[in-house]
Short mmCIF file of C-alpha atoms in Angstrom, two decimals:
data_model
loop_
_atom_site.label_atom_id
_atom_site.label_comp_id
_atom_site.label_asym_id
_atom_site.label_seq_id
_atom_site.Cartn_x
_atom_site.Cartn_y
_atom_site.Cartn_z
CA MET A 1 72.39 86.21 127.88
CA THR A 2 73.65 84.28 130.64
CA SER A 3 75.81 84.92 134.59
CA TYR A 4 78.33 82.62 132.53
CA ASP A 5 79.32 83.46 128.71
CA ASP A 6 81.59 86.32 128.62
CA CYS A 7 80.74 89.65 127.31
CA PHE A 8 81.44 93.26 125.08
CA VAL A 9 79.89 95.77 126.77
CA ILE A 10 79.65 99.05 124.82
CA VAL A 11 80.83 102.12 127.66
CA ASN A 12 80.08 105.42 125.29
CA GLY A 13 78.33 106.66 122.56
CA PRO A 14 74.53 105.92 121.16
CA GLU A 15 75.10 102.39 122.14
CA ASP A 16 75.82 103.29 126.16
CA GLY A 17 74.99 100.14 128.12
CA THR A 18 74.56 97.55 125.14
CA GLY A 19 75.85 94.00 125.48
CA PHE A 20 77.25 91.57 123.25
CA PRO A 21 77.55 87.85 124.79
CA VAL A 22 81.02 85.84 124.00
CA VAL A 23 78.70 82.06 123.62
CA ARG A 24 81.04 80.60 120.57
CA ALA A 25 84.51 81.60 119.39
CA PRO A 26 86.05 83.17 116.48
CA PHE A 27 83.67 85.95 115.66
CA HIS A 28 83.64 89.46 113.90
CA ILE A 29 83.10 93.11 115.23
CA GLY A 30 81.74 94.91 113.11
CA GLY A 31 78.86 96.68 111.32
CA ASP A 32 77.23 93.86 110.01
CA SER A 33 74.55 92.38 110.81
CA SER A 34 75.85 88.67 110.51
CA CYS A 35 79.02 89.70 113.62
CA ALA A 36 78.84 88.74 116.28
CA VAL A 37 79.16 92.06 117.90
CA ASN A 38 77.29 94.07 115.82
CA VAL A 39 78.18 97.88 116.53
CA ARG A 40 75.16 99.49 114.26
CA LEU A 41 75.58 103.29 115.23
CA ASP A 42 79.71 104.31 114.38
CA PRO A 43 79.88 105.07 110.39
CA ALA A 44 83.64 105.07 111.22
CA VAL A 45 83.37 101.14 111.87
CA LYS A 46 83.66 98.32 108.56
CA ALA A 47 81.43 96.35 107.92
CA ILE A 48 83.78 93.33 109.11
CA HIS A 49 86.49 95.22 111.70
CA ALA A 50 88.56 92.85 113.77
CA LEU A 51 88.04 88.99 114.65
CA VAL A 52 87.89 87.58 117.61
CA THR A 53 89.81 84.38 119.30
CA VAL A 54 89.78 83.12 122.59
CA VAL A 55 93.32 82.43 124.82
CA PRO A 56 93.22 81.48 128.10
CA GLU A 57 92.11 84.41 130.51
CA GLY A 58 91.21 86.81 127.04
CA TYR A 59 90.76 87.13 123.51
CA ARG A 60 92.92 88.05 120.79
CA ILE A 61 91.53 90.69 118.74
CA ARG A 62 93.12 91.30 114.70
CA ARG A 63 92.23 93.56 112.25
CA VAL A 64 90.81 92.39 109.04
CA ASP A 65 90.10 95.40 107.30
CA THR A 66 92.41 99.16 107.05
CA ALA A 67 90.27 101.14 109.77
CA PRO A 68 92.62 100.46 112.89
CA ILE A 69 91.30 98.98 115.61
CA LEU A 70 92.56 99.50 119.36
CA VAL A 71 93.61 97.19 122.05
CA ASP A 72 94.07 98.91 125.62
CA GLY A 73 95.33 102.09 123.83
CA ARG A 74 97.52 99.74 121.83
CA LYS A 75 96.75 99.00 117.77
CA ALA A 76 96.11 95.89 116.49
CA GLY A 77 96.87 95.25 112.53
CA MET A 78 96.78 92.54 110.68
CA MET A 79 100.25 90.47 111.41
CA ILE A 80 100.64 91.81 115.42
CA SER A 81 97.44 90.54 117.56
CA ARG A 82 96.79 92.65 120.79
CA VAL A 83 94.76 90.18 123.71
CA VAL A 84 92.40 91.93 125.61
CA ARG A 85 91.67 90.22 129.39
CA ALA A 86 89.32 90.99 131.76
CA GLY A 87 88.31 94.63 132.61
CA GLY A 88 90.04 95.90 129.00
CA ILE A 89 89.08 98.25 126.36
CA VAL A 90 88.80 97.44 122.88
CA GLN A 91 88.00 100.59 120.77
CA VAL A 92 86.66 100.19 117.39
CA GLY A 93 85.99 103.39 115.62
CA GLN A 94 84.90 106.02 117.76
CA THR A 95 83.39 103.53 119.69
CA GLN A 96 84.89 101.20 122.96
CA LEU A 97 83.88 98.33 123.72
CA CYS A 98 84.82 96.69 127.69
CA LEU A 99 85.01 93.19 128.15
CA GLN A 100 83.47 91.64 131.14
CA CYS A 101 83.85 88.13 131.63
CA ALA A 102 82.36 85.24 133.08
CA PRO A 103 84.23 83.03 136.12
CA ASP A 104 83.34 80.12 133.99
CA GLY A 105 82.91 82.20 130.53
CA LEU A 106 84.70 80.84 127.49
CA ALA A 107 87.20 82.68 128.65
CA SER A 108 87.76 80.78 132.08
CA ARG A 109 87.41 77.41 129.92
CA SER A 110 89.44 78.62 127.78
CA HIS A 111 92.66 76.66 129.28
CA GLY A 112 94.37 74.31 127.11
CA ILE A 113 93.35 74.56 124.30
CA VAL A 114 96.12 75.18 121.59
CA THR A 115 95.92 78.71 119.69
CA GLU A 116 97.60 80.56 116.73
CA ASN A 117 100.15 82.63 117.56
CA ASP A 118 101.47 86.13 115.54
CA PHE A 119 103.66 83.93 112.63
CA THR A 120 101.64 80.87 112.81
CA TRP A 121 98.88 82.55 111.23
CA ALA A 122 101.06 84.88 109.61
CA VAL A 123 102.85 81.59 107.79
CA ARG A 124 98.81 79.98 107.59
CA LYS A 125 97.67 83.07 105.60
CA ILE A 126 100.50 83.61 102.95
CA GLY A 127 100.17 79.96 102.29
CA GLU A 128 96.29 80.12 101.73
CA ARG A 129 97.36 83.52 99.49
CA LEU A 130 99.97 81.40 97.59
CA LEU A 131 97.89 78.67 96.79
CA ALA A 132 95.39 80.73 95.73
CA LEU A 133 97.46 82.78 93.48
CA GLY A 134 98.40 79.30 92.06
CA ALA A 135 95.63 77.91 91.56
CA ASP A 136 94.71 81.30 89.88
CA PHE A 137 98.09 81.15 87.60
CA LEU A 138 96.97 77.11 86.51
CA GLY A 139 93.63 78.17 85.86
CA PHE A 140 94.83 80.88 83.66
CA ALA A 141 97.43 78.40 81.46
CA GLN A 142 94.64 75.87 81.58
CA ARG A 143 92.30 78.22 79.32
CA ILE A 144 95.04 79.51 77.00
CA PHE A 145 96.95 76.75 76.41
CA GLY A 146 92.85 74.25 76.85
CA ARG A 147 92.58 77.28 73.48
CA LEU A 148 95.91 76.78 72.19
CA LEU A 149 95.30 72.56 71.98
CA GLY A 150 92.37 72.65 70.11
CA ASN A 151 94.03 74.92 67.25
CA TRP A 152 96.80 72.68 65.25
CA VAL A 153 97.72 76.12 64.05
CA ALA A 154 97.97 77.82 66.86
CA MET A 155 99.82 75.48 68.34
CA ALA A 156 102.12 74.31 65.90
CA ALA A 157 103.03 78.64 65.60
CA VAL A 158 103.70 78.03 69.56
CA LEU A 159 106.71 74.85 69.29
CA GLY A 160 108.31 76.55 66.15
CA ALA A 161 108.12 79.97 68.29
CA ILE A 162 109.78 78.57 70.85
CA TYR A 163 112.39 76.10 68.59
CA VAL A 164 113.24 79.17 67.22
CA LEU A 165 114.01 81.05 70.40
CA TRP A 166 115.64 78.36 73.04
CA PRO A 167 118.82 76.90 71.67
CA TRP A 168 118.71 74.10 74.42
CA PHE A 169 114.89 72.84 72.38
CA ARG A 170 115.86 73.26 68.85
CA GLY A 171 119.38 70.77 69.36
CA TRP A 172 117.13 68.04 70.39
CA VAL A 173 114.50 68.87 68.16
CA ASN A 174 117.86 68.13 65.60
CA TYR A 175 119.04 65.76 67.21
CA PHE A 176 115.52 63.82 67.32
CA ALA A 177 114.95 65.14 63.12
CA VAL A 178 118.54 63.63 61.98
CA TYR A 179 118.23 60.25 64.03
CA ALA A 180 114.66 59.87 62.81
CA TYR A 181 115.86 60.71 59.46
CA TYR A 182 118.81 57.84 59.39
CA TYR A 183 116.48 55.15 61.32
CA VAL A 184 113.99 55.68 58.06
CA LEU A 185 116.84 56.17 55.47
CA ASN A 186 118.46 52.44 56.76
CA ASN A 187 115.54 50.79 56.78
CA VAL A 188 114.77 52.04 53.12
CA LEU A 189 118.32 50.51 52.14
CA GLN A 190 118.18 47.71 54.00
CA SER A 191 114.17 46.94 52.48
CA VAL A 192 115.20 47.09 48.87
CA GLY A 193 118.53 45.10 49.50
CA LYS A 194 116.46 42.22 50.35
#
């Protein structure tokens, strides 16, 4: 850690005094070793507990699991995030982290950076979920119809069921069947008459 890094410092519990320098964002707070802020000795901290992004003069804290997280005594959620500024306290599980911002730290240098507010984050997440749901549905439909198209008996059964259950489809099939019958009958009669 250099004196130019912002830092989250544990201020209570068995890891009191442990500092986690912030050198890039976004990052996670949690008990997993891949988290930039790795709270190991608190059993109430989930593997990935919070997502942290940089905002001007501070950091946006967003919950990513069901476990609660407090920023300066106020709950942060998945849809409603909270911003912690220099000297602010973030509580994950029973562990409290104090944010120390350096004069030339990442938060101080983030002026002018476009940040994502709660509404745009929620819209983006909903869009991602809908796209994933659509892809799952299309994959399911492809598996089902792929099997049907490979089996002509099953395909004929599906078309027969559609014919019986859907009057609009039945009307068009009947129209084309009658048209084809008269077209063939006219051509046969014309070829016999010549």
